[in-house]
Amino acid sequence: MSYLGPEFEPAQPRRSPLRRPLVVALAALVPGALLGWGVYAAAAGPGDPGGSDRAAVGTPTSGPVSPTATDGEKSPSTPVPTTSGPLQGKVVVIDPGHNPNNFRHTAEINRKVDIGTNRKECDTTGTSTNSGYAEAKFTLDVAQRLRALLQSQGATVKLTQDGDRSYGPCVDERARIGNTAHADAVVSIHADGSAAGNRGFHVILPASVHAGSADTRAIAAPSRDLGERIAGDFVRVTGSAPSNYIGDGTGLVTRKDLGGLNLSTVPKVFIECGNMRDTKDAALLTSGAWRQKAAQGISEGIVSFLRG
Ligand code: ZN
């Protein structure tokens, strides 16, 4: 479906179902969320790519993949202990979606794993921009930026993979890492591969599922809380609009077909930060400055959730 309106148009009540759920959920917590979106829109104007210098902030886009990281069975990154900050004692697991090397291991990642409701591929390669910037590089970069932000607040942070594996992990293991860590919050970072013209972010919430080894009944509500806070803060910090192609403008979508959510026993959401196949969204996703904003928005949502 096509997107007819100008990009980053300020929120308009008639076309913004986002207002209702987010305002209801977030008004007391982040009253500036939607205002921030409007202010950004007015200041930036349509089509502002938010900067195009990939190296403007933080790590280079090539990512700090260790040249010696060839052991697919290595354990995920070790949490760095922290000593102070408002999130001291809190554990956050960040799941960078896919793996830059998955395409070299199609047999392994196509292996089916049990996700409770059914069996599904261990992992997928993910998408890329039309110019070849891989989703897996994007997710790892945002995850590393997010880790730094959360650690600076005192949280203990663990990544499900840190460029240190030859493929995967499989989606069931990704879920297990959060569960085993007894994480207070888990966020899986992604970018979508939808049709050109489809723009914006959306947060994916776990449906209440009880099938086989999947039981999300206890985490559905807290995960929704986590997701609503992340969506509100993502709007405010990045200025990006909620998806124009899924979620009816709320920026929130509930799914029961994702193993990473179905198998989680701790509050968890996915975020699709934008559409890599849309050139305007791709201009944002390939910008280091924008990825820092994305990490900041997600971080603030997590902090809000953890502090209650
Ligand atoms: Zn993905």
PDB file of C-alpha atoms in Angstrom, residues 3-226:
ATOM      1  CA  TYR A   3       1.819   6.276   1.715  1.00  0.00           C
ATOM      2  CA  LEU A   4       0.036   9.382   0.553  1.00  0.00           C
ATOM      3  CA  GLY A   5       0.853  11.931   3.217  1.00  0.00           C
ATOM      4  CA  PRO A   6       4.022  13.986   3.550  1.00  0.00           C
ATOM      5  CA  GLU A   7       6.630  12.338   5.675  1.00  0.00           C
ATOM      6  CA  PHE A   8       6.944  13.384   9.283  1.00  0.00           C
ATOM      7  CA  GLU A   9       3.706  15.288   9.105  1.00  0.00           C
ATOM      8  CA  PRO A  10       2.865  16.506  12.593  1.00  0.00           C
ATOM      9  CA  ALA A  11       0.337  14.430  14.442  1.00  0.00           C
ATOM     10  CA  GLN A  12      -3.206  15.075  13.339  1.00  0.00           C
ATOM     11  CA  PRO A  13      -6.027  13.747  15.470  1.00  0.00           C
ATOM     12  CA  ARG A  14      -8.056  12.455  12.546  1.00  0.00           C
ATOM     13  CA  ARG A  15      -5.327  10.156  11.277  1.00  0.00           C
ATOM     14  CA  SER A  16      -3.478   9.385  14.421  1.00  0.00           C
ATOM     15  CA  PRO A  17      -4.804   6.424  16.364  1.00  0.00           C
ATOM     16  CA  LEU A  18      -1.362   6.562  17.947  1.00  0.00           C
ATOM     17  CA  ARG A  19      -2.609   9.313  20.173  1.00  0.00           C
ATOM     18  CA  ARG A  20      -5.143   7.219  21.965  1.00  0.00           C
ATOM     19  CA  PRO A  21      -3.165   4.240  23.201  1.00  0.00           C
ATOM     20  CA  LEU A  22       0.096   6.058  23.617  1.00  0.00           C
ATOM     21  CA  VAL A  23      -1.397   9.093  25.242  1.00  0.00           C
ATOM     22  CA  VAL A  24      -3.437   6.941  27.584  1.00  0.00           C
ATOM     23  CA  ALA A  25      -0.444   4.882  28.495  1.00  0.00           C
ATOM     24  CA  LEU A  26       2.207   7.523  28.476  1.00  0.00           C
ATOM     25  CA  ALA A  27       0.655  10.854  29.256  1.00  0.00           C
ATOM     26  CA  ALA A  28       1.719  10.765  32.860  1.00  0.00           C
ATOM     27  CA  LEU A  29       5.152   9.458  32.022  1.00  0.00           C
ATOM     28  CA  VAL A  30       6.324  11.146  28.856  1.00  0.00           C
ATOM     29  CA  PRO A  31       3.962  13.985  28.137  1.00  0.00           C
ATOM     30  CA  GLY A  32       6.371  15.362  25.594  1.00  0.00           C
ATOM     31  CA  ALA A  33       6.313  12.298  23.397  1.00  0.00           C
ATOM     32  CA  LEU A  34       3.931  13.369  20.698  1.00  0.00           C
ATOM     33  CA  LEU A  35       4.776  17.010  21.099  1.00  0.00           C
ATOM     34  CA  GLY A  36       8.353  16.033  20.408  1.00  0.00           C
ATOM     35  CA  TRP A  37       7.300  14.326  17.221  1.00  0.00           C
ATOM     36  CA  GLY A  38       5.451  17.430  16.044  1.00  0.00           C
ATOM     37  CA  VAL A  39       8.309  19.737  16.914  1.00  0.00           C
ATOM     38  CA  TYR A  40      10.729  17.529  15.031  1.00  0.00           C
ATOM     39  CA  ALA A  41       8.437  17.458  12.034  1.00  0.00           C
ATOM     40  CA  ALA A  42       8.072  21.206  11.955  1.00  0.00           C
ATOM     41  CA  ALA A  43      11.799  21.765  12.299  1.00  0.00           C
ATOM     42  CA  ALA A  44      13.067  19.094   9.973  1.00  0.00           C
ATOM     43  CA  GLY A  45      10.523  19.238   7.197  1.00  0.00           C
ATOM     44  CA  PRO A  46       9.745  16.472   4.769  1.00  0.00           C
ATOM     45  CA  GLY A  47      12.475  14.183   3.667  1.00  0.00           C
ATOM     46  CA  ASP A  48      15.171  15.301   6.031  1.00  0.00           C
ATOM     47  CA  PRO A  49      17.392  12.258   6.216  1.00  0.00           C
ATOM     48  CA  GLY A  50      18.612  13.136   9.682  1.00  0.00           C
ATOM     49  CA  GLY A  51      22.187  13.248   8.536  1.00  0.00           C
ATOM     50  CA  SER A  52      23.985  10.950   6.176  1.00  0.00           C
ATOM     51  CA  ASP A  53      27.381  10.655   7.765  1.00  0.00           C
ATOM     52  CA  ARG A  54      27.615   7.052   8.765  1.00  0.00           C
ATOM     53  CA  ALA A  55      30.642   7.688  10.894  1.00  0.00           C
ATOM     54  CA  ALA A  56      29.266  10.781  12.601  1.00  0.00           C
ATOM     55  CA  VAL A  57      28.577   9.079  15.887  1.00  0.00           C
ATOM     56  CA  GLY A  58      30.026   6.060  17.540  1.00  0.00           C
ATOM     57  CA  THR A  59      31.292   2.962  15.891  1.00  0.00           C
ATOM     58  CA  PRO A  60      31.913   2.543  12.180  1.00  0.00           C
ATOM     59  CA  THR A  61      29.250   0.764  10.193  1.00  0.00           C
ATOM     60  CA  SER A  62      31.497  -2.173   9.559  1.00  0.00           C
ATOM     61  CA  GLY A  63      31.046  -3.053  13.209  1.00  0.00           C
ATOM     62  CA  PRO A  64      33.577  -4.364  15.647  1.00  0.00           C
ATOM     63  CA  VAL A  65      33.429  -7.943  14.491  1.00  0.00           C
ATOM     64  CA  SER A  66      36.381  -9.739  15.897  1.00  0.00           C
ATOM     65  CA  PRO A  67      38.582 -11.223  13.207  1.00  0.00           C
ATOM     66  CA  THR A  68      39.084 -14.239  15.403  1.00  0.00           C
ATOM     67  CA  ALA A  69      35.396 -14.785  16.083  1.00  0.00           C
ATOM     68  CA  THR A  70      34.843 -17.970  14.179  1.00  0.00           C
ATOM     69  CA  ASP A  71      33.533 -20.159  16.933  1.00  0.00           C
ATOM     70  CA  GLY A  72      29.779 -20.392  16.558  1.00  0.00           C
ATOM     71  CA  GLU A  73      29.448 -22.047  19.938  1.00  0.00           C
ATOM     72  CA  LYS A  74      31.017 -19.234  21.889  1.00  0.00           C
ATOM     73  CA  SER A  75      28.821 -17.904  24.613  1.00  0.00           C
ATOM     74  CA  PRO A  76      27.259 -14.470  24.109  1.00  0.00           C
ATOM     75  CA  SER A  77      28.952 -11.421  25.430  1.00  0.00           C
ATOM     76  CA  THR A  78      29.630 -11.362  29.117  1.00  0.00           C
ATOM     77  CA  PRO A  79      27.738  -8.711  31.060  1.00  0.00           C
ATOM     78  CA  VAL A  80      29.917  -5.901  32.236  1.00  0.00           C
ATOM     79  CA  PRO A  81      29.377  -5.381  35.947  1.00  0.00           C
ATOM     80  CA  THR A  82      28.402  -1.915  36.956  1.00  0.00           C
ATOM     81  CA  THR A  83      28.662  -0.274  40.297  1.00  0.00           C
ATOM     82  CA  SER A  84      26.291   2.655  40.333  1.00  0.00           C
ATOM     83  CA  GLY A  85      23.405   4.366  38.619  1.00  0.00           C
ATOM     84  CA  PRO A  86      19.619   4.303  38.806  1.00  0.00           C
ATOM     85  CA  LEU A  87      19.446   0.937  37.030  1.00  0.00           C
ATOM     86  CA  GLN A  88      21.850  -0.805  39.367  1.00  0.00           C
ATOM     87  CA  GLY A  89      20.678  -4.375  39.886  1.00  0.00           C
ATOM     88  CA  LYS A  90      18.566  -4.370  36.725  1.00  0.00           C
ATOM     89  CA  VAL A  91      19.355  -6.801  33.937  1.00  0.00           C
ATOM     90  CA  VAL A  92      18.604  -5.946  30.328  1.00  0.00           C
ATOM     91  CA  VAL A  93      19.129  -8.371  27.464  1.00  0.00           C
ATOM     92  CA  ILE A  94      19.467  -6.852  24.009  1.00  0.00           C
ATOM     93  CA  ASP A  95      18.895  -9.127  21.044  1.00  0.00           C
ATOM     94  CA  PRO A  96      20.458  -7.831  17.823  1.00  0.00           C
ATOM     95  CA  GLY A  97      18.282  -9.473  15.182  1.00  0.00           C
ATOM     96  CA  HIS A  98      19.890 -11.945  12.749  1.00  0.00           C
ATOM     97  CA  ASN A  99      23.663 -12.223  12.322  1.00  0.00           C
ATOM     98  CA  PRO A 100      25.872 -10.698   9.618  1.00  0.00           C
ATOM     99  CA  ASN A 101      27.217 -14.165   8.832  1.00  0.00           C
ATOM    100  CA  ASN A 102      23.922 -16.050   8.644  1.00  0.00           C
ATOM    101  CA  PHE A 103      23.997 -16.027   4.844  1.00  0.00           C
ATOM    102  CA  ARG A 104      27.101 -18.222   4.944  1.00  0.00           C
ATOM    103  CA  HIS A 105      25.283 -20.825   7.065  1.00  0.00           C
ATOM    104  CA  THR A 106      21.990 -21.461   5.346  1.00  0.00           C
ATOM    105  CA  ALA A 107      21.795 -25.112   6.371  1.00  0.00           C
ATOM    106  CA  GLU A 108      22.247 -24.268  10.033  1.00  0.00           C
ATOM    107  CA  ILE A 109      19.843 -21.340  10.125  1.00  0.00           C
ATOM    108  CA  ASN A 110      17.172 -23.188   8.117  1.00  0.00           C
ATOM    109  CA  ARG A 111      17.041 -25.951  10.693  1.00  0.00           C
ATOM    110  CA  LYS A 112      13.619 -25.968  12.334  1.00  0.00           C
ATOM    111  CA  VAL A 113      13.276 -25.270  16.041  1.00  0.00           C
ATOM    112  CA  ASP A 114      10.298 -25.580  18.352  1.00  0.00           C
ATOM    113  CA  ILE A 115       8.624 -22.236  19.097  1.00  0.00           C
ATOM    114  CA  GLY A 116       5.721 -23.673  21.068  1.00  0.00           C
ATOM    115  CA  THR A 117       2.970 -22.966  18.563  1.00  0.00           C
ATOM    116  CA  ASN A 118       4.835 -24.725  15.745  1.00  0.00           C
ATOM    117  CA  ARG A 119       8.305 -25.257  14.325  1.00  0.00           C
ATOM    118  CA  LYS A 120      10.166 -22.485  12.567  1.00  0.00           C
ATOM    119  CA  GLU A 121      13.568 -21.715  11.078  1.00  0.00           C
ATOM    120  CA  CYS A 122      16.406 -21.353  13.575  1.00  0.00           C
ATOM    121  CA  ASP A 123      17.117 -17.856  12.280  1.00  0.00           C
ATOM    122  CA  THR A 124      16.939 -15.837   9.065  1.00  0.00           C
ATOM    123  CA  THR A 125      19.387 -13.681   7.163  1.00  0.00           C
ATOM    124  CA  GLY A 126      17.359 -10.517   7.620  1.00  0.00           C
ATOM    125  CA  THR A 127      16.917  -7.832   5.000  1.00  0.00           C
ATOM    126  CA  SER A 128      19.111  -5.010   3.708  1.00  0.00           C
ATOM    127  CA  THR A 129      18.827  -1.592   2.124  1.00  0.00           C
ATOM    128  CA  ASN A 130      18.789  -1.415  -1.674  1.00  0.00           C
ATOM    129  CA  SER A 131      22.423  -0.346  -1.491  1.00  0.00           C
ATOM    130  CA  GLY A 132      23.372  -3.415   0.531  1.00  0.00           C
ATOM    131  CA  TYR A 133      23.548  -2.233   4.131  1.00  0.00           C
ATOM    132  CA  ALA A 134      22.550  -5.375   6.000  1.00  0.00           C
ATOM    133  CA  GLU A 135      19.872  -5.415   8.660  1.00  0.00           C
ATOM    134  CA  ALA A 136      22.190  -7.559  10.788  1.00  0.00           C
ATOM    135  CA  LYS A 137      24.829  -4.827  10.781  1.00  0.00           C
ATOM    136  CA  PHE A 138      22.192  -2.270  11.679  1.00  0.00           C
ATOM    137  CA  THR A 139      20.832  -4.329  14.549  1.00  0.00           C
ATOM    138  CA  LEU A 140      24.262  -4.975  16.032  1.00  0.00           C
ATOM    139  CA  ASP A 141      25.249  -1.313  15.788  1.00  0.00           C
ATOM    140  CA  VAL A 142      22.073  -0.105  17.507  1.00  0.00           C
ATOM    141  CA  ALA A 143      22.414  -2.840  20.132  1.00  0.00           C
ATOM    142  CA  GLN A 144      25.955  -1.776  20.972  1.00  0.00           C
ATOM    143  CA  ARG A 145      24.928   1.865  21.239  1.00  0.00           C
ATOM    144  CA  LEU A 146      21.972   0.855  23.425  1.00  0.00           C
ATOM    145  CA  ARG A 147      24.221  -1.235  25.648  1.00  0.00           C
ATOM    146  CA  ALA A 148      26.486   1.747  26.278  1.00  0.00           C
ATOM    147  CA  LEU A 149      23.528   3.949  27.183  1.00  0.00           C
ATOM    148  CA  LEU A 150      22.044   1.424  29.610  1.00  0.00           C
ATOM    149  CA  GLN A 151      25.369   0.590  31.213  1.00  0.00           C
ATOM    150  CA  SER A 152      25.918   4.288  31.842  1.00  0.00           C
ATOM    151  CA  GLN A 153      22.733   4.155  33.942  1.00  0.00           C
ATOM    152  CA  GLY A 154      24.046   1.221  35.935  1.00  0.00           C
ATOM    153  CA  ALA A 155      22.212  -1.640  34.244  1.00  0.00           C
ATOM    154  CA  THR A 156      23.768  -5.027  33.682  1.00  0.00           C
ATOM    155  CA  VAL A 157      23.465  -5.606  29.946  1.00  0.00           C
ATOM    156  CA  LYS A 158      23.850  -8.788  27.952  1.00  0.00           C
ATOM    157  CA  LEU A 159      23.702  -9.188  24.179  1.00  0.00           C
ATOM    158  CA  THR A 160      22.445 -12.425  22.619  1.00  0.00           C
ATOM    159  CA  GLN A 161      25.217 -12.073  20.064  1.00  0.00           C
ATOM    160  CA  ASP A 162      27.932  -9.473  19.741  1.00  0.00           C
ATOM    161  CA  GLY A 163      29.442 -10.201  16.357  1.00  0.00           C
ATOM    162  CA  ASP A 164      31.163 -13.099  18.074  1.00  0.00           C
ATOM    163  CA  ARG A 165      29.351 -16.022  16.457  1.00  0.00           C
ATOM    164  CA  SER A 166      29.491 -17.486  12.981  1.00  0.00           C
ATOM    165  CA  TYR A 167      25.678 -17.645  12.807  1.00  0.00           C
ATOM    166  CA  GLY A 168      22.569 -17.260  14.928  1.00  0.00           C
ATOM    167  CA  PRO A 169      21.829 -17.866  17.712  1.00  0.00           C
ATOM    168  CA  CYS A 170      18.583 -19.640  16.873  1.00  0.00           C
ATOM    169  CA  VAL A 171      15.420 -17.877  17.962  1.00  0.00           C
ATOM    170  CA  ASP A 172      14.783 -20.375  20.757  1.00  0.00           C
ATOM    171  CA  GLU A 173      18.244 -19.764  22.151  1.00  0.00           C
ATOM    172  CA  ARG A 174      17.766 -16.007  21.843  1.00  0.00           C
ATOM    173  CA  ALA A 175      14.702 -16.351  24.063  1.00  0.00           C
ATOM    174  CA  ARG A 176      16.501 -18.676  26.455  1.00  0.00           C
ATOM    175  CA  ILE A 177      19.329 -16.177  26.960  1.00  0.00           C
ATOM    176  CA  GLY A 178      16.872 -13.597  28.269  1.00  0.00           C
ATOM    177  CA  ASN A 179      15.118 -16.174  30.422  1.00  0.00           C
ATOM    178  CA  THR A 180      18.319 -17.571  31.911  1.00  0.00           C
ATOM    179  CA  ALA A 181      19.574 -14.092  32.680  1.00  0.00           C
ATOM    180  CA  HIS A 182      16.285 -13.420  34.513  1.00  0.00           C
ATOM    181  CA  ALA A 183      16.196 -10.229  32.522  1.00  0.00           C
ATOM    182  CA  ASP A 184      13.988  -7.418  33.740  1.00  0.00           C
ATOM    183  CA  ALA A 185      13.487  -6.403  30.100  1.00  0.00           C
ATOM    184  CA  VAL A 186      14.492  -7.767  26.715  1.00  0.00           C
ATOM    185  CA  VAL A 187      14.431  -5.895  23.430  1.00  0.00           C
ATOM    186  CA  SER A 188      15.053  -7.469  20.048  1.00  0.00           C
ATOM    187  CA  ILE A 189      16.327  -4.958  17.495  1.00  0.00           C
ATOM    188  CA  HIS A 190      15.274  -5.200  13.847  1.00  0.00           C
ATOM    189  CA  ALA A 191      14.572  -3.188  10.701  1.00  0.00           C
ATOM    190  CA  ASP A 192      11.882  -4.238   8.283  1.00  0.00           C
ATOM    191  CA  GLY A 193      12.039  -5.245   4.624  1.00  0.00           C
ATOM    192  CA  SER A 194       8.712  -3.994   3.312  1.00  0.00           C
ATOM    193  CA  ALA A 195       7.681  -2.296   0.071  1.00  0.00           C
ATOM    194  CA  ALA A 196       8.990   1.124  -0.904  1.00  0.00           C
ATOM    195  CA  GLY A 197       6.681   3.828   0.414  1.00  0.00           C
ATOM    196  CA  ASN A 198       6.045   1.893   3.587  1.00  0.00           C
ATOM    197  CA  ARG A 199       7.690   3.912   6.320  1.00  0.00           C
ATOM    198  CA  GLY A 200       8.152   4.253  10.040  1.00  0.00           C
ATOM    199  CA  PHE A 201       8.803   2.069  13.057  1.00  0.00           C
ATOM    200  CA  HIS A 202       6.691  -0.405  14.945  1.00  0.00           C
ATOM    201  CA  VAL A 203       7.081  -2.286  18.194  1.00  0.00           C
ATOM    202  CA  ILE A 204       5.982  -5.931  18.234  1.00  0.00           C
ATOM    203  CA  LEU A 205       4.325  -7.186  21.403  1.00  0.00           C
ATOM    204  CA  PRO A 206       3.866 -10.840  22.393  1.00  0.00           C
ATOM    205  CA  ALA A 207       0.317 -12.121  22.161  1.00  0.00           C
ATOM    206  CA  SER A 208      -0.887 -14.204  25.054  1.00  0.00           C
ATOM    207  CA  VAL A 209       0.124 -17.667  23.873  1.00  0.00           C
ATOM    208  CA  HIS A 210      -0.157 -20.974  25.698  1.00  0.00           C
ATOM    209  CA  ALA A 211       0.897 -23.821  23.454  1.00  0.00           C
ATOM    210  CA  GLY A 212       3.542 -26.460  23.881  1.00  0.00           C
ATOM    211  CA  SER A 213       6.631 -24.930  25.423  1.00  0.00           C
ATOM    212  CA  ALA A 214       5.297 -21.401  24.868  1.00  0.00           C
ATOM    213  CA  ASP A 215       3.496 -19.622  27.671  1.00  0.00           C
ATOM    214  CA  THR A 216       3.444 -15.853  27.437  1.00  0.00           C
ATOM    215  CA  ARG A 217       0.353 -15.333  29.586  1.00  0.00           C
ATOM    216  CA  ALA A 218       2.370 -13.825  32.420  1.00  0.00           C
ATOM    217  CA  ILE A 219       4.498 -11.563  30.266  1.00  0.00           C
ATOM    218  CA  ALA A 220       1.924 -10.213  27.801  1.00  0.00           C
ATOM    219  CA  ALA A 221       0.851  -7.306  29.989  1.00  0.00           C
ATOM    220  CA  PRO A 222       4.281  -6.161  31.200  1.00  0.00           C
ATOM    221  CA  SER A 223       5.622  -6.573  27.675  1.00  0.00           C
ATOM    222  CA  ARG A 224       2.878  -4.277  26.391  1.00  0.00           C
ATOM    223  CA  ASP A 225       3.847  -1.734  29.021  1.00  0.00           C
ATOM    224  CA  LEU A 226       7.485  -2.004  27.941  1.00  0.00           C
TER     225      LEU A 226
END
